[in-house]
Structures are given as C-alpha cells and as structure tokens.
Coordinates of C-alpha atoms and ligand atoms in Angstrom, one line a residue:
X1 CA 0.0 -0.1 -0.1
X2 CA 1.5 3.6 -1.1
X3 CA 2.0 5.9 1.9
X4 CA 2.1 9.5 2.4
X5 CA 3.0 11.6 5.0
X6 CA 0.5 14.3 6.3
X7 CA 2.2 17.3 8.2
X8 CA -0.7 19.1 10.5
X9 CA -0.2 22.9 11.4
X10 CA 0.1 24.4 13.6
X11 CA 2.3 22.4 16.0
X12 CA 3.8 20.3 13.2
X13 CA 2.7 17.1 13.8
X14 CA 3.4 14.3 11.2
X15 CA 1.6 11.1 10.3
X16 CA 2.4 8.3 7.5
X17 CA -1.0 7.5 6.0
X18 CA -2.3 5.3 2.9
X19 CA -3.3 6.4 -0.1
X20 CA -6.7 7.1 -0.5
X21 CA -7.7 7.7 3.0
X22 CA -9.6 11.0 4.2
X23 CA -7.7 13.7 5.8
X24 CA -10.4 13.1 8.8
X25 CA -8.7 9.6 8.9
X26 CA -5.2 11.1 9.3
X27 CA -6.2 13.9 11.8
X28 CA -7.3 11.4 13.8
X29 CA -4.1 9.3 13.3
X30 CA -2.1 12.4 14.5
X31 CA -4.6 12.5 17.6
X32 CA -6.2 15.2 16.3
X33 CA -10.2 14.9 16.9
X34 CA -12.4 17.3 14.3
X35 CA -15.6 18.1 14.4
X36 CA -17.8 15.7 12.3
X37 CA -21.8 16.8 13.1
X38 CA -22.8 15.3 10.2
X39 CA -20.8 12.0 10.6
X40 CA -18.3 12.8 7.6
X41 CA -20.9 13.0 5.0
X42 CA -19.6 16.3 3.7
X43 CA -22.9 18.1 4.6
X44 CA -22.3 20.0 7.7
X45 CA -19.0 21.6 6.7
X46 CA -17.5 21.6 10.5
X47 CA -14.3 19.7 9.4
X48 CA -12.6 22.2 7.3
X49 CA -9.1 22.3 7.0
X50 CA -6.9 24.3 4.1
X51 CA -4.6 23.2 2.3
X52 CA -0.9 24.5 2.0
X53 CA 0.5 26.4 0.4
X54 CA -2.7 26.9 -1.8
X55 CA -5.0 28.0 1.6
X56 CA -7.7 26.2 -0.4
X57 CA -10.6 24.8 2.0
X58 CA -11.7 21.3 2.3
X59 CA -13.9 19.2 4.0
X60 CA -11.2 16.9 5.8
X61 CA -14.2 13.9 5.6
X62 CA -14.4 14.4 1.9
X63 CA -11.0 14.9 1.0
X64 CA -8.8 11.7 0.0
X65 CA -4.9 12.0 0.4
X66 CA -3.0 11.0 -3.1
X67 CA 0.4 12.7 -2.1
X68 CA 2.4 14.5 0.8
X69 CA 0.5 17.5 2.0
X70 CA 0.8 19.9 4.6
X71 CA -2.6 20.9 6.3
X72 CA -3.7 24.0 8.7
X73 CA -6.7 23.2 11.0
X74 CA -8.5 26.0 12.4
X75 CA -9.4 26.0 16.0
X76 CA -13.2 25.9 14.6
X77 CA -12.7 22.4 13.1
X78 CA -11.2 20.9 16.5
X79 CA -13.4 18.7 18.6
X80 CA -11.7 19.4 21.7
X81 CA -10.0 22.7 21.3
X82 CA -13.4 24.1 20.5
X83 CA -14.2 23.6 24.3
X84 CA -11.1 24.2 25.4
X85 CA -9.4 26.5 23.3
X86 CA -12.2 28.2 21.4
X87 CA -10.5 30.9 19.3
X88 CA -11.0 34.9 21.1
X89 CA -13.1 35.6 23.6
X90 CA -14.0 32.0 24.6
X91 CA -10.5 31.1 25.2
X92 CA -10.1 33.7 27.7
X93 CA -12.9 32.9 29.7
X94 CA -11.9 28.9 30.1
X95 CA -8.7 29.2 30.8
X96 CA -8.7 29.5 34.4
X97 CA -6.0 27.5 36.4
X98 CA -6.7 27.3 40.2
X99 CA -2.6 27.8 40.3
X100 CA -3.1 31.5 40.5
X101 CA -3.1 31.6 44.2
X102 CA 0.6 30.4 44.1
X103 CA 1.7 32.5 41.5
X104 CA 2.5 35.1 44.4
X105 CA 4.4 32.5 46.4
X106 CA 6.9 31.7 43.9
X107 CA 9.4 33.9 42.7
X108 CA 9.1 34.9 38.8
X109 CA 7.7 31.3 37.7
X110 CA 8.9 31.6 33.9
X111 CA 7.0 28.9 32.7
X112 CA 3.9 27.8 34.4
X113 CA 2.9 24.0 33.3
X114 CA 0.2 21.1 34.1
X115 CA 0.0 17.7 33.5
X116 CA -3.2 16.1 32.8
X117 CA -2.9 12.2 33.7
X118 CA -5.1 9.5 32.4
X119 CA -4.4 6.4 34.5
X120 CA -6.0 3.6 32.5
X121 CA -5.6 -0.2 33.8
X122 CA -3.6 -1.1 30.5
X123 CA -2.0 2.1 29.7
X124 CA -1.2 5.6 31.1
X125 CA -1.9 8.5 29.3
X126 CA 0.1 12.2 29.9
X127 CA -0.2 15.5 28.6
X128 CA 2.1 18.6 29.0
X129 CA 0.0 21.6 28.9
X130 CA 0.7 25.2 29.1
X131 CA -1.4 26.9 31.8
X132 CA -1.3 30.3 30.5
X133 CA -3.0 29.4 27.1
X134 CA -4.0 25.8 28.0
X135 CA -2.0 24.5 24.9
X136 CA -0.7 20.7 24.8
X137 CA 3.0 20.7 24.6
X138 CA 3.5 17.4 24.7
X139 CA 2.1 13.6 25.2
X140 CA 3.0 10.7 26.0
X141 CA 1.7 7.0 26.8
X142 CA 3.4 4.1 28.5
X143 CA 2.0 0.5 29.8
X144 CA 0.8 0.5 33.2
X145 CA 3.1 -1.6 34.7
X146 CA 0.7 -2.7 37.4
X147 CA -0.3 -4.7 34.7
X148 CA 2.1 -7.5 35.7
X149 CA 0.1 -8.1 38.8
X150 CA -3.1 -9.0 36.6
X151 CA -4.4 -7.0 33.7
X152 CA -7.7 -6.3 34.8
X153 CA -9.2 -4.2 38.2
X154 CA -10.2 -7.2 40.1
X155 CA -6.6 -8.8 39.6
X156 CA -5.3 -5.6 40.9
X157 CA -7.8 -5.3 43.9
X158 CA -7.0 -9.2 44.7
X159 CA -3.2 -8.4 44.8
X160 CA -3.6 -5.3 46.8
X161 CA -4.9 -7.0 49.7
X162 CA -2.5 -6.0 52.3
X163 CA -1.1 -2.5 53.0
X164 CA 2.4 -3.4 51.8
X165 CA 1.0 -4.7 48.5
X166 CA -1.4 -1.5 48.1
X167 CA 1.9 0.2 48.7
X168 CA 3.9 -1.5 46.5
X169 CA 0.9 -0.6 43.4
X170 CA 1.0 2.6 44.6
X171 CA 4.8 3.3 44.3
X172 CA 4.6 1.2 40.4
X173 CA 2.3 3.9 39.3
X174 CA 4.1 7.0 40.9
X175 CA 7.1 5.6 39.5
X176 CA 5.5 5.3 36.0
X177 CA 4.0 8.6 36.3
X178 CA 7.6 10.3 37.3
X179 CA 8.9 8.6 33.8
X180 CA 6.4 10.0 31.8
X181 CA 6.8 13.1 33.3
X182 CA 10.5 13.2 32.6
X183 CA 10.1 12.7 28.9
X184 CA 7.0 14.7 28.6
X185 CA 10.0 17.8 29.8
X186 CA 12.2 16.1 27.5
X187 CA 9.9 16.4 24.7
X188 CA 9.1 20.0 25.4
X189 CA 12.2 20.7 26.4
X190 CA 11.2 22.2 29.9
X191 CA 11.8 21.3 33.5
X192 CA 9.5 19.6 35.8
X193 CA 10.4 22.2 38.5
X194 CA 7.9 24.4 35.9
X195 CA 5.2 21.8 36.9
X196 CA 2.8 23.4 38.9
X197 CA -1.1 21.6 39.0
X198 CA -1.3 18.0 38.2
X199 CA -4.9 16.3 37.4
X200 CA -5.2 12.7 37.3
X201 CA -8.1 10.4 36.2
X202 CA -8.5 6.8 36.2
X203 CA -11.8 4.3 37.1
X204 CA -11.7 3.7 41.0
X205 CA -9.8 1.1 41.7
X206 CA -6.7 3.4 39.8
X207 CA -7.9 6.6 41.6
X208 CA -7.7 4.5 44.8
X209 CA -4.4 3.1 44.3
X210 CA -3.0 6.0 43.1
X211 CA -4.3 7.7 46.6
X212 CA -3.4 4.8 48.3
X213 CA -6.9 4.6 49.3
X214 CA -7.9 1.0 50.8
X215 CA -9.7 -1.3 47.5
X216 CA -10.2 -4.6 49.3
X217 CA -14.2 -3.6 49.4
X218 CA -14.2 -2.8 45.5
X219 CA -13.8 -6.4 45.3
X220 CA -17.2 -7.5 47.1
X221 CA -20.7 -6.6 46.7
X222 CA -21.7 -3.7 47.1
X223 CA -18.3 -2.8 45.3
X224 CA -18.2 0.6 47.6
X225 CA -15.8 3.3 46.7
X226 CA -14.0 4.4 49.6
X227 CA -14.5 7.8 48.4
X228 CA -16.3 9.3 45.3
X229 CA -14.7 13.3 46.5
X230 CA -12.2 14.9 44.2
X231 CA -9.0 15.3 46.1
X232 CA -6.3 18.0 46.3
X233 CA -2.8 17.2 47.7
X234 CA 0.3 19.6 48.0
X235 CA 2.7 18.1 45.8
X236 CA 5.8 17.9 48.7
X237 CA 3.2 15.0 50.2
X238 CA 3.7 13.2 47.1
X239 CA 6.9 11.7 46.0
X240 CA 6.0 13.4 41.7
X241 CA 8.8 14.5 40.4
X242 CA 7.0 18.5 40.1
X243 CA 7.6 21.8 41.6
X244 CA 6.8 21.0 45.4
X245 CA 4.8 23.7 46.2
X246 CA 2.7 22.4 43.1
X247 CA -1.7 20.9 43.5
X248 CA -2.4 17.3 42.6
X249 CA -5.9 17.3 41.8
X250 CA -7.9 13.9 41.5
X251 CA -11.2 14.1 39.9
X252 CA -14.8 12.9 41.4
X253 CA -15.6 9.1 40.6
X254 CA -19.1 7.8 40.1
X255 CA -19.2 4.7 41.7
X256 CA -17.1 1.6 42.7
X257 CA -16.7 0.8 38.9
X258 CA -17.1 3.5 37.4
X259 CA -14.4 6.3 37.9
X260 CA -13.3 9.7 37.5
X261 CA -12.4 9.0 33.9
X262 CA -15.7 8.8 33.1
X263 CA -16.4 12.2 34.6
X264 CA -13.5 13.1 32.8
X265 CA -15.2 11.6 29.5
X266 CA -18.7 13.1 30.0
X267 CA -17.2 16.6 30.6
X268 CA -15.0 16.2 27.2
X269 CA -17.7 15.1 25.3
X270 CA -20.6 17.5 26.8
X271 CA -22.9 14.4 26.9
X272 CA -25.2 16.3 29.7
X273 CA -26.1 19.2 27.3
X274 CA -26.4 16.7 24.2
X275 CA -29.8 17.8 22.5
X276 CA -30.1 14.2 21.3
X277 CA -29.8 10.9 23.2
X278 CA -26.3 10.0 23.1
X279 CA -24.5 6.9 24.3
X280 CA -20.7 7.5 24.8
X281 CA -18.6 4.6 24.7
X282 CA -15.1 4.5 26.5
X283 CA -13.5 1.5 25.2
X284 CA -10.8 0.0 27.5
X285 CA -9.5 -2.7 29.7
X286 CA -12.9 -1.3 31.6
X287 CA -15.4 -0.2 29.4
X288 CA -17.3 2.5 30.6
X289 CA -20.7 3.7 29.2
X290 CA -22.7 7.2 29.7
X291 CA -25.6 7.6 28.6
X292 CA -27.7 10.7 27.7
X293 CA -31.8 10.2 27.6
X294 CA -33.8 13.5 28.0
X295 CA -32.3 14.9 31.1
X296 CA -30.9 12.3 32.7
X297 CA -27.3 10.7 32.6
X298 CA -26.6 7.2 33.1
X299 CA -23.3 5.4 33.5
X300 CA -22.4 2.0 34.0
X301 CA -19.1 -0.6 33.3
X302 CA -18.2 -3.3 31.8
X303 CA -15.1 -5.8 31.8
X304 CA -14.1 -5.9 28.6
X305 CA -10.4 -7.5 29.4
X306 CA -7.3 -6.0 27.4
X307 CA -8.0 -7.6 23.9
X308 CA -8.2 -4.4 22.2
X309 CA -5.3 -2.8 24.0
X310 CA -3.2 -6.0 22.4
X311 CA -3.3 -8.0 25.5
X312 CA -4.3 -11.8 25.7
X313 CA -3.8 -11.9 21.7
X314 CA -1.1 -14.1 20.4
X315 CA 0.5 -11.3 17.9
X316 CA -1.5 -8.3 19.7
X317 CA 0.4 -5.2 20.6
X318 CA -0.3 -1.4 21.4
X319 CA -0.7 0.9 18.3
X320 CA 2.9 0.7 18.4
X321 CA 5.3 1.2 14.8
X322 CA 4.9 -2.3 12.9
X323 CA 1.6 -2.9 14.4
X324 CA -1.4 -3.5 11.8
X325 CA -4.1 -1.4 12.1
X326 CA -6.2 -1.7 9.6
X327 CA -7.3 -4.7 7.0
X328 CA -8.9 -4.7 3.8
X329 CA -9.9 -6.9 1.2
X330 CA -7.8 -5.8 -2.0
X331 CA -6.8 -7.5 -5.2
X332 CA -7.9 -10.6 -4.2
X333 CA -6.3 -11.1 -1.5
X334 CA -6.1 -8.9 1.9
X335 CA -4.0 -5.6 2.2
X336 CA -2.4 -4.2 5.6
X337 CA -2.2 -0.5 7.2
X338 CA 0.8 -0.9 9.2
X339 CA 2.0 1.9 11.7
X340 CA 5.2 3.1 10.6
X341 CA 4.5 1.9 7.0
X342 CA 7.1 -0.8 7.8
X343 CA 7.0 -4.7 7.9
X344 CA 4.1 -5.9 10.2
X345 CA 5.0 -7.1 13.4
X346 CA 2.0 -7.1 15.4
X347 CA -1.8 -6.1 15.2
X348 CA -3.5 -3.7 17.7
X349 CA -6.7 -3.2 18.5
X350 CA -8.1 -1.1 15.4
X351 CA -6.8 -4.5 13.4
X352 CA -8.1 -6.5 14.9
X353 CA -11.6 -5.5 14.5
X354 CA -10.8 -4.9 10.9
X355 CA -9.2 -8.1 10.6
X356 CA -12.2 -10.2 12.0
X357 CA -15.0 -8.2 10.0
X358 CA -12.7 -9.5 7.0
X359 CA -12.7 -13.0 7.9
X360 CA -16.5 -12.7 8.5
X361 CA -17.0 -10.9 5.6
X362 CA -14.8 -13.5 3.7
X363 CA -16.9 -16.9 5.3
X364 CA -13.6 -17.7 6.9
X365 CA -14.9 -17.7 10.6
X366 CA -18.4 -18.0 10.8
X367 CA -21.2 -16.6 13.2
X368 CA -20.2 -18.7 16.3
X369 CA -16.7 -17.7 15.6
X370 CA -15.5 -20.6 14.6
X371 CA -13.2 -21.1 11.8
X372 CA -14.3 -22.8 9.3
X373 CA -12.8 -26.3 8.0
X374 CA -11.0 -26.1 4.5
X375 CA -13.6 -27.4 2.2
X376 CA -16.5 -26.1 3.7
X377 CA -15.9 -22.1 3.1
X378 CA -19.1 -21.1 0.8
X379 CA -18.3 -19.4 -2.5
X380 CA -14.7 -19.2 -4.0
X381 CA -12.3 -17.7 -2.7
X382 CA -9.1 -16.0 -4.2
X383 CA -5.7 -18.7 -3.9
X384 CA -3.8 -15.9 -2.4
X385 CA -6.4 -15.8 0.6
X386 CA -7.0 -19.4 1.0
X387 CA -2.8 -19.4 1.4
X388 CA -3.4 -17.8 4.4
X389 CA -5.6 -20.0 6.3
X390 CA -2.9 -22.3 8.5
X391 CA -2.4 -23.8 11.7
X392 CA -0.9 -22.6 15.0
X393 CA 0.2 -24.1 17.6
X394 CA -2.4 -26.8 16.9
X395 CA -5.4 -24.5 16.4
X396 CA -7.1 -22.8 13.3
X397 CA -5.3 -19.6 12.2
X398 CA -4.9 -17.1 9.8
X399 CA -1.9 -15.2 8.5
X400 CA -2.3 -11.6 8.3
X401 CA 1.2 -11.4 7.0
X402 CA 3.6 -14.3 6.4
X403 CA 7.0 -14.8 7.9
X404 CA 8.1 -13.3 3.9
X405 CA 5.8 -10.3 4.1
X406 CA 6.8 -9.9 7.8
X407 CA 10.3 -10.2 7.1
X408 CA 10.5 -12.6 9.7
X409 CA 7.9 -13.8 12.5
X410 CA 4.4 -14.0 10.7
X411 CA 1.5 -11.9 12.1
X412 CA -1.3 -14.6 12.8
X413 CA -4.6 -14.1 14.1
X414 CA -5.8 -18.0 16.2
X415 CA -9.2 -19.7 16.6
X416 CA -8.0 -18.1 20.4
X417 CA -7.9 -14.8 19.5
X418 CA -10.9 -14.7 17.8
X419 CA -12.6 -16.3 21.1
X420 CA -11.0 -13.0 23.2
X421 CA -12.0 -10.5 20.4
X422 CA -15.6 -12.3 21.1
X423 CA -15.5 -11.6 24.6
X424 CA -14.7 -8.4 25.0
X425 CA -16.9 -7.3 21.8
X426 CA -20.0 -9.3 24.0
X427 CA -18.6 -7.3 27.0
X428 CA -19.6 -3.9 25.6
X429 CA -22.6 -4.9 23.5
X430 CA -23.8 -6.2 26.6
X431 CA -23.2 -3.5 28.5
X432 CA -25.0 -1.2 25.9
X433 CA -28.1 -3.6 25.5
X434 CA -28.8 -3.8 29.2
X435 CA -28.0 -0.1 30.0
X436 CA -30.4 0.9 26.8
X437 CA -33.1 -1.8 28.3
X438 CA -33.2 -0.4 31.9
X439 CA -33.5 3.0 30.5
X440 CA -36.1 1.6 27.9
X441 CA -34.6 2.9 24.5
X442 CA -33.7 0.6 21.3
X443 CA -30.8 0.9 18.9
X444 CA -33.1 2.9 16.5
X445 CA -33.6 5.8 19.7
X446 CA -30.1 6.6 20.1
X447 CA -29.0 9.4 17.7
X448 CA -25.5 9.2 18.2
X449 CA -22.4 7.4 19.8
X450 CA -19.6 9.3 20.7
X451 CA -16.5 6.5 20.6
X452 CA -14.1 7.4 23.2
X453 CA -10.7 5.6 24.2
X454 CA -7.2 6.0 23.0
X455 CA -7.6 4.1 19.7
X456 CA -11.2 5.5 19.2
X457 CA -10.6 6.9 16.2
X458 CA -8.6 4.6 14.0
X459 CA -11.5 2.2 14.1
X460 CA -13.2 1.4 11.0
X461 CA -17.1 2.2 12.1
X462 CA -18.1 -0.2 9.9
X463 CA -16.0 -3.2 10.7
X464 CA -17.0 -2.1 14.4
X465 CA -20.8 -2.7 13.5
X466 CA -20.1 -5.3 11.7
X467 CA -18.3 -7.9 14.6
X468 CA -21.4 -6.3 17.0
X469 CA -19.2 -4.3 18.9
X470 CA -21.5 -1.5 18.8
X471 CA -25.9 -0.9 18.6
X472 CA -27.0 -1.4 15.3
X473 CA -27.1 2.4 13.8
X474 CA -25.9 4.1 10.7
X475 CA -22.5 4.6 10.7
X476 CA -23.3 8.5 10.3
X477 CA -24.2 8.6 13.7
X478 CA -20.8 7.2 15.4
X479 CA -18.4 10.1 15.9
X480 CA -14.8 9.6 17.2
X481 CA -13.7 11.6 19.9
X482 CA -10.2 9.9 20.8
X483 CA -8.9 9.6 24.0
X484 CA -11.5 11.4 25.9
X485 CA -10.7 10.6 29.3
X486 CA -7.2 12.2 28.9
X487 CA -8.8 15.4 27.4
X488 CA -11.3 15.7 30.0
X489 CA -8.3 15.8 32.4
X490 CA -6.9 18.7 30.5
X491 CA -9.7 20.6 30.4
X492 CA -10.3 20.0 34.4
X493 CA -6.7 21.0 34.9
X494 CA -7.0 24.4 33.2
X495 CA -9.9 25.9 34.4
X496 CA -11.6 26.5 37.6
X497 CA -15.2 26.3 35.4
X498 CA -14.4 22.8 34.1
X499 CA -13.8 21.7 37.4
X500 CA -16.5 22.8 38.7
X501 CA -18.7 21.2 36.1
X502 CA -17.3 17.7 36.5
X503 CA -18.1 17.8 39.9
X504 CA -21.5 18.5 39.1
X505 CA -21.3 15.9 36.4
X506 CA -20.1 13.0 38.8
X507 CA -22.9 13.6 41.1
X508 CA -25.6 14.2 38.1
X509 CA -25.0 10.8 36.7
X510 CA -26.5 7.8 37.4
X511 CA -24.7 4.9 37.9
X512 CA -26.6 1.6 36.6
X513 CA -25.1 -1.5 38.3
X514 CA -25.7 -4.3 35.0
X515 CA -23.5 -6.9 35.6
X516 CA -25.7 -8.3 38.4
X517 CA -29.4 -7.9 36.5
X518 CA -30.5 -10.9 36.2
X519 CA -30.3 -11.2 32.3
X520 CA -26.7 -10.3 32.1
X521 CA -25.7 -13.8 31.5
X522 CA -27.9 -14.8 28.7
X523 CA -27.5 -11.3 27.0
X524 CA -24.0 -11.8 27.2
X525 CA -23.9 -15.3 25.7
X526 CA -26.4 -13.7 22.7
X527 CA -23.7 -10.9 22.2
X528 CA -20.7 -13.3 21.8
X529 CA -22.4 -14.4 18.3
X530 CA -21.2 -12.5 15.3
Ligands
LIG601 S1 -18.7 18.1 6.2 FE1 -17.3 16.8 7.1 S2 -18.1 16.1 9.0 FE2 -19.6 17.3 8.3

C-alpha cells in the first residue's frame, strides 16, 4: 500500500497514511479530533481544513490523500479545542487555572505548566499543558506497569490485599508517572520544576491505588468506593517529580466501578448538554458507558478485558510502530495498513476489529466465531487468501502477514484470538444493551454514539458494526472522540469552571449496575455471536 506524509499545522505533527485515506482519518491518526457533526457525509462543513500552500479549504472527511501534504486545522474545526481553546473571547473565559494563588508564593516562575494524567488499567497517558493558554506541548503514553500483577482491575484488587501490596502498586504507578513526566519535559525542552498543577483521572481502582486508599471493598458486593470525592494534595506530600509547591488534583469518581475517567469523558464530550439521545462508549480494559436520555445521565461499566489494547492476543500489541492498524480486502488478497509503514510485527485493536470483520465477510469464520474447515467455505475464495488459512500451535489460524511479508515472524490471528475478541465485544455490547433496556431505549432511539478510547479514532465504523461491537445504528451516527478521558483531564486541569462542572456531572450521573442484572448471562451469551 502506498503511503504519504501529512503534516498538521499548527504544531507540525506528522504522520504517514495510506493513499486514498481521508484527511479526517489522517487527523485522527495524528491524535487530532475534528468536528464531524454530519458523521462525515460532507454536509455540515464543520471539519474544514486548509491545504497548504494554496490555502484551499476542504472538508477533511471528503478529501482523499493522493500525495504528501501540509494541512492547517483551524481551532473551529477541532472537537476538543472548541471546548478548551475556542478562539478569542471564549479562550480567555475558559482558561482559569487554580494555580494563580501560587503565583504569589513562587519567585518569578518563567513557565507555568500542568500535567493531565489518565491512568488506565492497561495504559497511562500524560499530557503536558501550558497553563497560560491551554496548549498541549507534549503527550506520552506507556503500559501501566501494574499490568504484571494482573491485566484487569479485579486482579489488582485481589493483589493489593495488604497495605504493603497496595503501597507496592502505588509506588509502581508513581514511578511510571514520574518516568512519563521526564519524557514529556525532554520532548518539550522544559523542566519538571515548572509543573505546578496535575490533574489525575482513572477508574475508581486506579484512583484509589494512586491515592493509597483501601481497595479491598471494591472486590466485594456492593463494590463501594472508599471515596467518591475529588482530592487536592500538596505536591510535597507525594513523591511526584513536579514543583513541590504544586497541587495534585484527582477528579470525582461516580461509583465503585465507574470512576473519574468517566466523569472526564462525560465532561469532554459534553454529553450532559446533548440535545439528542447520546451514548458514549469508552473502550478500554474496563469499558465505560455513559448514556444521556432527556435530562437524565446514566453510567455503567463492563469488563471488556484488554484484548483491544493488544493483550491476550497471540501477536497483539498497542498501536506502536509495526502494528497492523487496518485490514482490507483488495486485489483478491488482503491489504494491511501498518503503523510506521514498515513490515508488520503485530496487530493492535483497530487492526483486530478490521481483521475479524474481514474474516467474517470472507466466510473464513462463522457467526459463532469458529474457523471454517477447509472445503466448507462458501463461495470461491481467491487462492492468495486461501493460502493464508493455516494452523498455529494446533489451532486454526489466519496469517495476516506471512513470515516473508513480515520479514521474520509471521503475524497470525488464531481461534483463541477470535474468542478473546468475542469476549471483549460481547462485554461491551451486553453492557450497552442492558443499559438501554434499563432506560427503555432501542438501538434506533440512539441518535449519536461517541466512541472514546485511546484507539477510538482509528477503528473503522463499518468493521465495528460488522462484528457487533456497537448498537445497530448507521455509521453516520458514530463519532470518534479519541482519548476523551485525557482530554477531560486537560480541561479540568486548566479551568476552575470545568472543575466545578466535573463535580456537578459526577453527582448527576446515575450509576447502573448491569453486571448483576438477572438477564446479564443470557444477553452476554447472545452478544458473543457475530
Ligand atoms: S462535512 Fe465533514 S463531517 Fe460534516
């Protein structure tokens, strides 16, 4: 597949993307979320960008990439900047950092920086923010090193049964954040001493481990949080590498299994003020759901597991260089989009969803997720595709990239991998179904879906719908909002008003415990099917 380099201004972010992709996809890949009010139909013109050097304005959702190009994105076309950094007067009104008090105590600080932190069960994302204008100066992410003690919150809770073990998990996450702060500062050529404010979000378990709050009760019914409140801690009380005069703010949790990250997502997506029935799905190891219907706001969580983050998958990885991020059928074979335009080494969440959709479409796996036996596949598959059906450690598999194509180790998708995808998608779909049921909404009642999560904006909507990950709505109703938890943390970091709003939201959201619904097992089993 031919690739081109796209540079986004302001900021100079550069990515490489396949020929024929839209500028909207390219922006998503660069981590820039554009407004897509009409769902990419080319009608609303909310995603306008200008091509350089001509200055020609085009809708990003319609413009197909045919060459290397530099693109300028106005603030009015950006989804989050609209909320945080909308141009002119609104910018002045929105940036209200809480750290003004501390200006008086600090001798002539030359820079005033903040860090937004999203502690996910599997990944940790940090953003370095200039507190004077809200600009993001650098972003870094890493695997949550607590993963070695279990890849979901339940195993972390079980591990932290003693104070010593809880302290161990706390130290691990603090060390990880410190390491990420070092990387942020190197990237932006600034000093950690210039960081005066930190805003931390995460699910309730991650929040409690960060604060060294007891978590044992989160593992037993009724799964009560030790605290749902926001906290402000003096930086000199925590071994975090920021200015000791700084402040660390943790955001309000909603319930034992729906934490501050959902509060941040709800804030960033503005779901509470949505005029239409809106479902927000934050896909992570712990999938979080928020549903706005009328003037009510509900939230629930589902244990998706880390498959979409690349864990428990034979050749799975995060969205890193060499990871397959898209799979399509082309020229009687499959065609791959690999991050970094290099030989494939692994497959990440978006590639996984695409690959399963393609295998279903080709009849190589059936609706129960089983690989078809050779000779039972309906229709005539092209020989190049048939040659990819193989066996891996005694189980049926499909070679997405042969050893030759991958320049070494082949990248395969096995029967066990398909099962992991089924478990993850069934958890999310069963969660949304039960939440809808509770509120009395069918799929057609949902007017828009915001898909959040670190890899949210890379997923192909059609593939997500094909595997049954999402409610059955038209693709035009699905909008990607990227890592909305980190964006929400950024908003709360820079503005007292957003901080107040987050507090109101957390108290307004009604938690729905879906995993204990009587029909849960039946609905979950039904959702395992493709
Ligand atoms: S015109 Fe591009 S999203 Fe509406």
